[in-house]
Amino acid sequence: MFRAIVLGGLTADASNLLQAFYQPLHFPDAVVFDPFMGSGTTVGETLKLGARAIGRDINPVAYFGAKNALTKHSRERVVETFHEIERDVAPSIRRLYHTRLDDGETADVLYFFWVMTLWCPSCSGRVDLFSTYLFARHAYPQRYPKARAACPACGAIEVVRYDSDCTTCTSCGKWFDVRAGPAHGAKAVCPSCTYTFPIAEAVRRRSGPPDYRLYAKLVLMADGSKAYLRATADDEASYADAVKRLAVCADPYPIAPIQGGHNTDQILNYNYRHWHELFNGRQLLGLSLLAERIRSVDDPALRELFTCLFSGTLEFNNMFASYKGEGTGAVRHMFAHHILKPECMPIEANLWGTPRSSGSFSTLFRSRLLRALDYSQAPFEVRLANTTDRQSSYRVYDISFPLGHHVAGCYSEFDKGERLYLSCGASARTDLPSESVDLVVTDPPFFDNVHYSELADFFHIWQQYVLGSRSRDVVVSTRSANEVQSSDPVQFTGRLLEVFLECHRILKCDGLLIFTYNHSRDEGWQAVLDALVGAGFIVVATHRIKADMTGATPKQQANDPITLDMIIVCRRYEERLVLHITSDRAVSDAIVSGEGQVDRFTARGRQLSRNDVRMVVMAQVVKSLSQQGARTTSVTSLAACRAAIELAIGRICAVLDRQGLSRQADHGVA
């Protein structure tokens, strides 16, 4: 989508964008700027089109990731460095994940399974916070119905069907309800005395985070098969030994406090006070060994690249990760919910990994880093094949420029002919000259949703630990008083306005500001309208697109999921673009236009949620109001017209209901 946006913004005639999309085009003199660079999508697509790219982000984790992704690396040296790291530390890390089988032989553990435990406030009995005793099933259970459950009486691992309600343990003979674990949402029921208590409240009575109990493991057998086995006393002793080894290490991991915030208050409520507490002792020991070795890589660029890979490994190797099951990437990383969610049934993956592992350092090296290097050298686009099978597609090569470039450190260096300039800082102030940019393309943050800087701190403290200070008292945060994201609508609007004002200054007179956006609340659209009009922009077009990650956990769990994004296209204020009409007329025209756009979806049988309809209508309203002659009228009209807007949304949704095209959370993505 961002390739299409950049291409459309740079092409004089974008009437046949689909055909141009697969052509080898070159824009050597065009400059594209992304003030909210994130992982660098806009910058990468710009470079692939042969244009010059400038990216800026206030968050150092985002800047670090984009810089590593877009810097030119020698694949040969990267592979050579990996094998050197493997030679030096892989044996030590692998030994942490060995287990002794009943026949005395040693085998590799792919995953250890843990359960959060608390003491009952009433009878002081131990409560294992299983939400269900069924802990492992295949990602495609109807095709592979065999699953595993842990007996609550004796701990034996039972083979059951994925849809079983109850079973009898073959080891102890006890009958148990497979699906009725002690944990029920925010509360738990003690199996000994049946006392019901709030989980978070019980955790807060402790002096630290909750404890975990090791109960099962998935073992890679000598013949290549996998076996789910009960955890043994030998496994517990092996873990205890790792904890003892960690205790005598000098500065093995960074110690940094977790600051309160929108996305961190939940884990603070569970007594997590420092970021290292999100890992168990064995994970910290393995990460320490790996970090120490990466720190010794001589080449600074390679050291940063492997620190980036290490950083990615962190999100799969902590006690907030969970098990997705076999048949897919088995480890569900800690940010699958886009929040920091304490996990009652976490999974501990083999940190170094095996050829059958998921989420490990070695497997991510192959599945992420090597694939990224290959794509960087030979980018491609995916095109649907001309068949009746809509899933049939092929790769189109030789239409894009490679991605690896030298990264300029300032605009003056970029101005001497470099193709890429990245910087870390607030985009309300840049070193770019006025009217020096042809196109601004970005994806601004939401004001009340995921606060990325709060989540980025998890990675940042480790990146600083590997690349900078080794002190156990490193206290660093990516949060900034100047970041745009804020749960206060007034503050969010003001900061977004500052960035848009800077974009207006650096944008050429005939340039475009294009960004993607969605929001379910009127305040989110009011903020965008206020910032755009205040900065001197007029919305000239809006386009509806399928949102990314429509199958993501947060969207699947939402009551009214948003499956659309809006592309907002803006020009600098010019009198010729102004439509001198009343606010009522602007809103009524926008509603008619929105209804027509919804009709285009429904004509193709596409299901839409109420929030999808809201996206379409609100984008049209913002467009129309921005085109009014009086700027002060534009920014006050949205609130005044809310009743008419809600009435229109209700009318459109009623039609969708009658047509059977109203999308609810339990429907599949059309």
XYZ file of C-alpha atoms in Angstrom:
670
model
C 0.000 0.000 0.000
C 2.771 2.462 0.801
C 4.446 1.668 -2.501
C 1.182 2.652 -4.177
C 0.890 5.815 -2.065
C 4.439 6.977 -2.853
C 4.040 6.042 -6.504
C 0.712 7.848 -6.772
C 2.129 10.922 -5.057
C 5.124 11.129 -7.404
C 3.373 10.241 -10.658
C 1.889 13.106 -12.640
C -0.815 10.863 -14.090
C -1.861 8.229 -11.584
C -4.925 7.160 -13.599
C -3.507 3.690 -14.176
C -1.712 3.140 -10.914
C -2.076 -0.653 -10.979
C -0.175 -0.896 -14.247
C 2.494 1.534 -13.037
C 2.815 -0.432 -9.801
C 4.606 -3.275 -11.611
C 6.777 -1.102 -13.843
C 10.487 -0.320 -13.237
C 10.104 3.403 -12.498
C 12.785 5.829 -11.336
C 12.379 9.181 -9.540
C 16.012 10.199 -8.912
C 15.298 13.839 -8.015
C 12.197 13.376 -5.862
C 12.496 13.700 -2.070
C 10.000 11.930 0.222
C 9.831 12.618 3.968
C 8.213 10.545 6.727
C 8.002 12.413 10.060
C 6.673 9.328 11.915
C 9.079 6.835 10.371
C 8.424 3.871 12.666
C 10.007 0.746 11.200
C 10.768 2.550 7.925
C 8.055 1.326 5.544
C 7.654 4.647 3.711
C 11.408 5.138 3.507
C 11.987 1.634 2.140
C 9.303 1.928 -0.533
C 10.673 5.324 -1.552
C 14.162 3.902 -2.019
C 12.783 0.982 -4.032
C 11.245 3.506 -6.446
C 14.605 5.183 -6.951
C 13.653 8.346 -5.077
C 15.514 9.985 -2.198
C 14.184 9.335 1.300
C 14.239 11.163 4.625
C 12.887 9.497 7.742
C 12.635 10.824 11.279
C 11.207 9.349 14.458
C 11.313 10.538 18.038
C 11.633 6.981 19.355
C 15.206 5.602 19.373
C 14.011 1.982 19.075
C 12.163 2.814 15.854
C 15.177 4.732 14.532
C 17.529 1.890 15.463
C 15.414 -0.714 13.679
C 14.935 1.345 10.520
C 18.627 2.256 10.366
C 19.670 -1.402 10.552
C 17.062 -2.446 7.997
C 18.123 0.126 5.409
C 21.906 0.111 5.873
C 23.895 -1.891 3.341
C 25.395 -5.082 4.800
C 27.627 -7.770 3.383
C 25.615 -10.998 3.491
C 28.833 -13.009 3.569
C 30.128 -11.129 6.604
C 26.765 -11.397 8.359
C 26.683 -15.186 7.933
C 30.319 -15.461 8.991
C 29.662 -13.414 12.137
C 26.641 -15.551 13.027
C 28.701 -18.733 12.834
C 31.362 -17.144 15.041
C 28.706 -16.304 17.641
C 27.274 -19.816 17.294
C 30.675 -21.400 17.834
C 31.330 -19.397 20.992
C 28.013 -19.408 22.878
C 25.537 -21.837 21.303
C 26.817 -24.916 23.209
C 26.479 -23.161 26.576
C 22.983 -21.911 25.801
C 21.849 -25.251 24.367
C 22.866 -27.041 27.566
C 20.370 -24.897 29.460
C 17.618 -26.639 27.485
C 18.714 -30.252 27.869
C 16.555 -32.770 29.701
C 17.173 -36.316 30.878
C 14.708 -38.913 29.580
C 13.529 -42.012 31.434
C 16.109 -44.157 29.616
C 18.919 -41.881 30.827
C 19.501 -40.290 27.429
C 19.714 -36.509 26.988
C 17.358 -34.646 24.655
C 16.718 -31.052 23.611
C 13.695 -29.287 25.038
C 11.865 -27.170 22.483
C 9.545 -25.522 25.009
C 8.991 -25.539 28.753
C 5.445 -24.890 29.984
C 4.838 -22.830 33.122
C 1.770 -21.794 35.077
C 1.367 -18.755 37.337
C 0.737 -19.737 40.975
C -0.767 -17.916 43.935
C -1.673 -18.821 47.491
C -5.365 -18.867 48.325
C -6.220 -15.935 50.660
C -8.668 -18.189 52.497
C -6.992 -21.582 53.026
C -3.387 -20.749 51.970
C -3.441 -23.601 49.478
C -1.552 -23.279 46.188
C -3.665 -22.273 43.225
C -2.287 -22.947 39.745
C -3.860 -20.328 37.516
C -4.778 -22.569 34.606
C -7.578 -21.017 32.594
C -7.907 -24.451 31.014
C -6.013 -27.681 31.628
C -5.756 -28.137 27.865
C -2.419 -26.437 27.202
C -1.379 -27.687 23.745
C -3.332 -28.220 20.575
C -2.547 -27.977 16.881
C -3.021 -24.681 15.058
C -5.449 -26.545 12.749
C -7.303 -28.693 15.290
C -10.028 -29.989 13.001
C -7.414 -31.618 10.797
C -5.186 -32.599 13.731
C -7.558 -33.131 16.679
C -5.015 -34.575 19.127
C -4.306 -32.213 22.043
C -2.662 -32.327 25.484
C -4.035 -31.614 28.950
C -2.348 -31.552 32.364
C -4.072 -33.582 35.078
C -4.765 -31.241 38.044
C -4.501 -34.138 40.498
C -1.179 -35.765 39.581
C 0.287 -33.568 36.834
C 0.349 -36.311 34.194
C 0.104 -35.241 30.554
C -3.021 -36.665 28.949
C -3.811 -37.045 25.251
C -7.292 -35.651 24.564
C -9.288 -34.273 21.655
C -9.037 -30.521 21.242
C -12.809 -30.210 21.819
C -12.979 -32.516 24.840
C -14.894 -31.314 27.870
C -13.669 -33.920 30.342
C -11.399 -36.949 30.600
C -10.098 -39.521 33.071
C -6.409 -39.442 33.896
C -4.706 -42.663 32.813
C -2.102 -42.254 35.574
C -4.154 -41.555 38.711
C -7.631 -42.482 37.550
C -9.118 -39.106 38.508
C -11.805 -37.555 36.331
C -11.375 -33.872 35.546
C -12.988 -31.138 33.500
C -10.448 -30.282 30.816
C -11.749 -26.757 30.292
C -12.507 -25.688 33.861
C -9.244 -24.342 35.260
C -9.137 -22.263 38.463
C -8.601 -18.962 36.588
C -11.685 -17.264 35.190
C -10.798 -13.909 33.679
C -9.779 -11.533 36.463
C -10.716 -13.986 39.233
C -9.670 -17.437 40.419
C -11.401 -20.204 42.386
C -9.343 -22.179 44.878
C -9.741 -25.903 44.033
C -9.254 -26.836 47.704
C -11.800 -24.576 49.448
C -13.746 -23.111 46.437
C -13.018 -19.563 47.635
C -13.207 -17.010 44.784
C -10.694 -14.153 44.810
C -9.430 -11.401 42.450
C -6.096 -12.442 40.934
C -4.528 -8.965 40.777
C -5.495 -8.243 44.374
C -3.872 -11.486 45.531
C -0.707 -10.600 43.595
C -0.562 -7.146 45.183
C -0.430 -8.742 48.623
C 2.943 -10.184 47.654
C 6.261 -8.376 47.862
C 7.082 -9.044 44.209
C 5.725 -10.465 40.929
C 3.819 -13.767 40.936
C 5.593 -17.129 41.049
C 5.475 -19.743 38.287
C 5.541 -23.533 38.394
C 7.125 -25.691 35.693
C 4.684 -28.483 34.738
C 5.433 -29.765 31.193
C 7.874 -29.755 28.296
C 7.928 -30.485 24.571
C 10.981 -32.609 23.803
C 12.730 -33.244 20.491
C 13.447 -36.965 20.434
C 16.450 -38.628 18.810
C 14.355 -39.859 15.867
C 13.127 -36.341 15.137
C 9.696 -36.819 16.675
C 8.280 -34.568 19.395
C 6.895 -35.644 22.761
C 4.910 -33.748 25.378
C 6.172 -34.899 28.769
C 5.611 -34.009 32.372
C 8.309 -31.841 33.966
C 10.506 -33.828 36.366
C 12.511 -33.143 39.497
C 15.598 -33.230 37.267
C 14.123 -30.389 35.166
C 13.462 -28.371 38.305
C 17.031 -28.968 39.490
C 18.385 -27.914 36.099
C 16.433 -24.660 36.298
C 17.589 -24.045 39.884
C 21.192 -24.526 38.763
C 20.734 -21.871 36.045
C 19.385 -19.450 38.652
C 22.438 -20.097 40.863
C 24.796 -19.481 37.942
C 23.020 -16.227 37.152
C 23.391 -15.054 40.762
C 27.222 -15.163 40.597
C 27.507 -13.422 37.207
C 28.788 -9.859 37.151
C 26.225 -7.420 35.721
C 24.461 -10.074 33.633
C 21.452 -7.952 32.623
C 20.198 -4.359 32.751
C 18.145 -3.205 35.713
C 15.733 -0.423 34.800
C 12.436 0.519 36.438
C 9.108 0.227 34.647
C 7.514 3.651 34.572
C 3.774 4.045 34.962
C 1.708 4.684 31.857
C -1.248 3.703 29.689
C 0.361 0.418 28.591
C 2.480 -0.325 31.673
C 0.064 0.194 34.558
C -1.339 -3.305 34.081
C 1.953 -5.044 34.825
C 2.763 -2.611 37.619
C -0.539 -3.775 39.083
C 0.972 -7.279 39.119
C 4.019 -6.090 41.083
C 6.406 -6.056 38.131
C 8.689 -3.143 38.961
C 11.716 -3.707 36.687
C 11.925 -4.862 33.083
C 14.171 -7.847 33.872
C 11.377 -9.305 36.028
C 9.521 -10.190 32.832
C 12.061 -13.008 32.302
C 12.816 -16.081 34.379
C 16.303 -16.890 35.650
C 17.246 -19.305 32.857
C 16.160 -16.827 30.193
C 18.227 -14.079 31.813
C 21.283 -16.334 31.964
C 21.005 -17.288 28.298
C 20.376 -13.700 27.215
C 23.366 -12.571 29.255
C 25.656 -15.057 27.479
C 24.320 -13.975 24.100
C 24.536 -10.249 24.846
C 28.129 -10.584 26.071
C 29.161 -12.269 22.831
C 27.397 -9.744 20.576
C 29.063 -6.926 22.493
C 32.446 -8.309 21.431
C 31.723 -8.137 17.669
C 34.396 -5.818 16.274
C 32.554 -4.288 13.329
C 30.201 -1.564 14.709
C 27.641 -2.051 11.908
C 27.522 -5.820 12.472
C 27.395 -5.332 16.231
C 24.330 -3.126 15.799
C 22.739 -5.542 13.326
C 23.029 -8.508 15.705
C 21.839 -6.351 18.570
C 18.776 -5.678 16.441
C 18.297 -9.441 15.993
C 18.851 -9.970 19.719
C 16.228 -7.317 20.402
C 13.726 -9.182 18.244
C 14.507 -12.400 20.093
C 13.508 -10.782 23.391
C 9.819 -10.602 22.530
C 9.633 -14.402 22.077
C 11.765 -15.341 25.082
C 10.126 -13.985 28.218
C 7.422 -15.032 30.665
C 4.736 -13.058 28.819
C 4.940 -15.266 25.713
C 2.369 -18.026 25.192
C 1.856 -21.167 23.120
C 0.039 -21.044 19.783
C 0.466 -24.755 19.118
C 2.189 -26.807 16.465
C 1.543 -26.220 12.795
C 2.517 -22.553 12.931
C 5.087 -20.390 14.658
C 4.554 -22.003 18.043
C 5.412 -19.015 20.228
C 2.929 -16.161 20.511
C 5.148 -13.182 21.280
C 4.464 -10.888 24.207
C 3.049 -8.015 22.140
C 0.439 -10.069 20.265
C -2.238 -8.108 22.143
C -0.449 -4.754 21.564
C -0.350 -4.416 25.347
C 1.694 -5.809 28.225
C -0.557 -8.617 29.401
C 0.553 -10.854 32.311
C 0.419 -14.441 31.078
C -1.006 -17.105 33.391
C 0.223 -19.981 31.191
C 3.519 -18.782 29.652
C 5.866 -20.740 27.447
C 9.661 -20.725 27.745
C 11.206 -21.352 24.337
C 14.671 -22.764 23.687
C 16.646 -19.511 23.409
C 19.264 -20.638 20.897
C 16.824 -22.986 19.191
C 16.845 -26.121 17.075
C 15.756 -26.710 13.459
C 12.299 -27.494 14.899
C 12.070 -24.406 17.137
C 10.136 -21.167 16.926
C 11.088 -17.711 18.203
C 14.738 -18.546 18.915
C 17.876 -16.576 18.072
C 19.024 -19.049 15.422
C 15.639 -19.478 13.748
C 14.997 -15.729 13.700
C 18.437 -15.267 12.138
C 17.303 -17.409 9.210
C 13.639 -16.438 9.002
C 14.088 -12.714 9.614
C 17.617 -11.476 9.139
C 18.714 -13.558 6.136
C 15.357 -13.105 4.422
C 15.592 -9.363 5.030
C 19.076 -9.245 3.506
C 17.907 -11.227 0.484
C 14.931 -8.931 0.006
C 17.129 -5.866 0.441
C 19.374 -7.028 -2.375
C 16.545 -8.172 -4.661
C 13.201 -6.584 -3.731
C 10.016 -7.951 -5.274
C 6.298 -7.290 -5.355
C 3.576 -9.929 -5.166
C 1.066 -10.091 -8.013
C -2.063 -12.160 -8.326
C -1.888 -14.752 -11.095
C -4.422 -14.523 -13.883
C -6.408 -17.484 -12.651
C -9.721 -18.130 -10.932
C -7.805 -19.043 -7.767
C -7.541 -15.718 -5.896
C -4.825 -17.158 -3.655
C -2.490 -17.891 -6.574
C 0.261 -15.302 -6.859
C 3.844 -14.862 -7.971
C 6.785 -12.569 -7.273
C 7.730 -9.778 -9.643
C 11.447 -8.945 -9.567
C 13.580 -6.326 -11.343
C 11.136 -3.447 -10.888
C 12.671 -1.960 -7.728
C 16.032 -0.593 -6.641
C 17.952 -2.371 -3.835
C 17.494 -1.076 -0.304
C 20.972 -1.018 1.227
C 22.380 2.521 1.464
C 24.754 4.681 3.408
C 22.725 6.608 5.979
C 23.427 10.337 6.018
C 23.722 11.821 9.496
C 22.479 15.331 8.686
C 20.725 17.178 5.890
C 23.898 18.874 4.621
C 25.420 15.428 4.026
C 22.200 14.247 2.360
C 22.171 17.357 0.177
C 25.518 16.371 -1.328
C 23.858 13.499 -3.153
C 23.107 10.752 -0.615
C 19.922 8.764 -1.158
C 18.976 8.260 2.492
C 18.867 10.447 5.589
C 17.538 9.148 8.907
C 17.420 10.977 12.222
C 16.049 10.541 15.721
C 14.143 13.415 17.273
C 10.898 15.365 17.343
C 9.558 16.061 13.854
C 8.131 19.419 14.919
C 11.648 20.755 14.246
C 13.986 19.456 11.567
C 17.118 20.658 9.795
C 15.373 20.425 6.409
C 15.259 23.654 4.354
C 11.919 25.233 3.481
C 10.211 23.842 0.372
C 12.778 21.060 -0.015
C 10.449 18.032 0.002
C 8.210 16.810 -2.826
C 6.056 14.457 -0.807
C 5.294 13.779 2.855
C 3.960 10.250 3.467
C 3.377 8.946 6.963
C 1.257 7.003 9.432
C 0.753 9.179 12.535
C 0.196 7.661 15.990
C -3.190 7.265 17.653
C -3.713 9.539 20.606
C -5.460 7.025 22.879
C -4.447 3.573 21.705
C -1.072 1.831 21.848
C 1.591 4.021 23.448
C 4.630 2.747 21.593
C 7.262 4.511 23.653
C 6.041 2.716 26.788
C 6.382 -0.655 25.042
C 9.655 0.302 23.335
C 11.364 0.723 26.712
C 11.351 -3.083 26.978
C 13.747 -3.270 24.010
C 15.643 -0.047 24.594
C 17.176 -0.989 27.926
C 18.662 -4.143 26.388
C 19.919 -2.302 23.312
C 21.655 0.206 25.564
C 23.022 -2.639 27.689
C 24.570 -4.419 24.688
C 25.832 -1.326 22.887
C 26.470 1.068 25.728
C 26.765 0.933 29.494
C 27.098 -2.420 31.261
C 25.919 -0.997 34.544
C 23.151 -2.906 36.285
C 21.658 0.477 37.140
C 20.972 1.628 33.585
C 17.861 3.821 33.757
C 16.787 4.770 30.272
C 13.448 5.354 28.604
C 12.316 6.174 25.104
C 9.544 8.403 26.398
C 9.733 12.070 25.502
C 7.721 15.116 26.479
C 7.724 16.039 22.791
C 6.192 12.836 21.411
C 2.892 13.342 19.619
C 1.086 10.429 21.216
C -0.970 11.511 24.214
C -4.240 10.406 25.781
C -5.157 14.081 26.182
C -6.956 15.166 22.956
C -5.898 18.792 23.357
C -2.252 17.860 23.877
C -2.343 15.361 21.006
C -3.879 17.935 18.669
C -1.298 20.566 19.606
C 1.661 18.266 19.022
C 0.271 16.910 15.762
C -0.297 20.497 14.651
C 3.366 21.302 15.302
C 4.483 18.407 13.091
C 2.036 19.346 10.325
C 3.262 22.965 10.498
C 6.807 21.707 9.934
C 5.591 19.547 7.049
C 3.923 22.636 5.563
C 7.206 24.567 5.842
C 9.398 21.959 4.164
C 6.872 20.844 1.532
C 7.102 22.331 -1.936
C 4.183 24.460 -3.066
C 2.793 21.709 -5.306
C 3.684 18.885 -2.903
C 1.309 16.517 -1.131
C 0.898 15.446 2.471
C -0.507 11.891 2.522
C -1.130 9.817 5.615
C -3.123 6.771 6.700
C -5.516 6.988 9.617
C -8.365 5.303 11.422
C -10.120 6.022 14.671
C -13.394 4.991 16.270
C -13.839 8.132 18.368
C -14.910 11.557 17.177
C -12.094 13.153 19.191
C -9.568 11.387 16.976
C -11.078 12.874 13.821
C -11.517 16.291 15.429
C -7.811 16.286 16.306
C -6.817 15.517 12.714
C -9.124 18.186 11.312
C -7.901 20.813 13.780
C -4.223 20.004 13.114
C -4.591 19.975 9.320
C -6.567 23.189 9.030
C -4.429 24.913 11.657
C -1.282 23.989 9.723
C -2.689 25.324 6.451
C -3.700 22.096 4.682
C -6.848 21.164 2.789
C -7.926 17.550 2.290
C -8.349 16.935 -1.434
C -9.014 13.183 -1.475
C -9.675 10.204 0.772
C -9.310 6.536 -0.126
C -10.481 3.440 1.711
C -8.159 0.467 2.087
C -8.144 -2.805 3.965
C -6.402 -2.247 7.294
C -3.228 -4.149 8.072
C -3.381 -7.092 10.481
C -7.171 -7.513 10.347
C -6.631 -10.983 11.781
C -4.606 -9.678 14.747
C -5.726 -10.663 18.241
C -6.919 -7.177 19.335
C -9.133 -6.826 16.260
C -10.490 -10.356 16.545
C -11.438 -9.692 20.163
C -13.033 -6.286 19.519
C -16.817 -5.984 19.668
C -16.834 -3.609 16.697
C -13.545 -4.176 14.864
C -12.103 -1.669 12.412
C -11.043 -3.412 9.194
C -10.462 -0.262 7.134
C -7.822 2.438 7.049
C -8.319 5.784 5.381
C -5.711 7.408 3.153
C -5.937 11.187 3.605
C -4.453 13.280 0.776
C -3.767 16.965 1.492
C -2.438 20.043 -0.283
C -1.234 23.347 1.081
C -4.041 25.876 1.450
C -4.912 27.639 -1.777
C -7.945 29.777 -2.470
C -8.710 27.805 -5.639
C -9.252 24.664 -3.535
C -11.791 26.301 -1.242
C -15.485 25.456 -1.601
C -17.493 28.370 -0.211
C -20.383 26.406 1.239
C -22.056 26.204 4.632
C -21.103 23.639 7.236
C -24.475 21.940 6.881
C -23.981 21.639 3.136
C -20.429 20.344 3.607
C -21.591 17.633 5.994
C -24.609 16.611 3.886
C -22.418 16.322 0.764
C -19.890 14.276 2.744
C -22.574 11.885 3.970
C -23.856 11.319 0.432
C -20.299 10.640 -0.730
C -19.727 8.262 2.195
C -22.904 6.340 1.386
C -21.692 5.925 -2.183
C -18.358 4.568 -0.991
C -20.066 2.065 1.310
C -22.192 0.968 -1.663
C -18.998 0.155 -3.578
C -17.977 -2.231 -0.786
C -21.376 -3.858 -0.459
C -21.599 -4.349 -4.232
C -18.626 -6.688 -3.847
C -20.182 -8.475 -0.868
C -17.745 -6.944 1.617
C -18.900 -6.976 5.237
C -18.416 -3.763 7.216
C -18.650 -3.092 10.933
C -20.272 0.023 12.348
C -16.800 1.441 12.979
C -15.869 0.743 9.347
C -18.851 2.812 8.273
C -17.761 5.499 10.715
C -14.291 5.539 9.105
C -15.747 6.141 5.654
C -18.206 8.827 6.734
C -15.863 10.698 9.084
C -13.084 10.838 6.476
C -15.514 12.424 4.008
C -16.755 14.881 6.628
C -13.191 15.924 7.519
C -12.454 16.393 3.824
C -15.520 18.569 3.244
C -15.060 20.684 6.358
C -11.389 21.308 5.554
C -12.455 22.758 2.207
C -14.621 25.489 3.717
C -13.458 29.014 3.170
C -13.303 30.080 6.834
C -10.731 28.035 8.731
C -12.232 28.810 12.133
C -15.582 27.504 10.908
C -14.019 24.240 9.705
C -12.618 23.245 13.074
C -15.796 23.999 15.009
C -18.259 22.414 12.605
C -17.492 18.768 13.321
C -18.777 18.916 16.885
C -21.864 20.836 15.781
C -22.749 18.216 13.175
C -22.300 15.092 15.296
C -26.028 14.405 15.552
C -26.426 14.412 11.765
C -23.338 12.238 11.367
C -24.563 9.648 13.896
C -27.965 9.567 12.243
C -26.362 8.896 8.869
C -24.112 6.156 10.260
C -27.128 4.499 11.884
C -29.082 4.672 8.618
C -26.247 3.106 6.619
C -25.729 0.344 9.185
C -29.450 -0.458 9.158
C -29.223 -1.030 5.406
C -26.181 -3.275 5.892
C -28.084 -5.281 8.513
C -30.946 -5.861 6.092
C -28.482 -6.939 3.404
C -26.633 -9.252 5.790
C -23.416 -7.292 5.295
C -22.941 -5.955 8.819
C -19.657 -7.354 10.100
C -19.509 -8.469 13.741
C -16.508 -9.631 15.727
C -17.247 -13.341 15.198
C -17.460 -13.038 11.404
C -14.504 -13.905 9.231
C -12.697 -11.200 7.322
C -14.451 -10.865 3.999
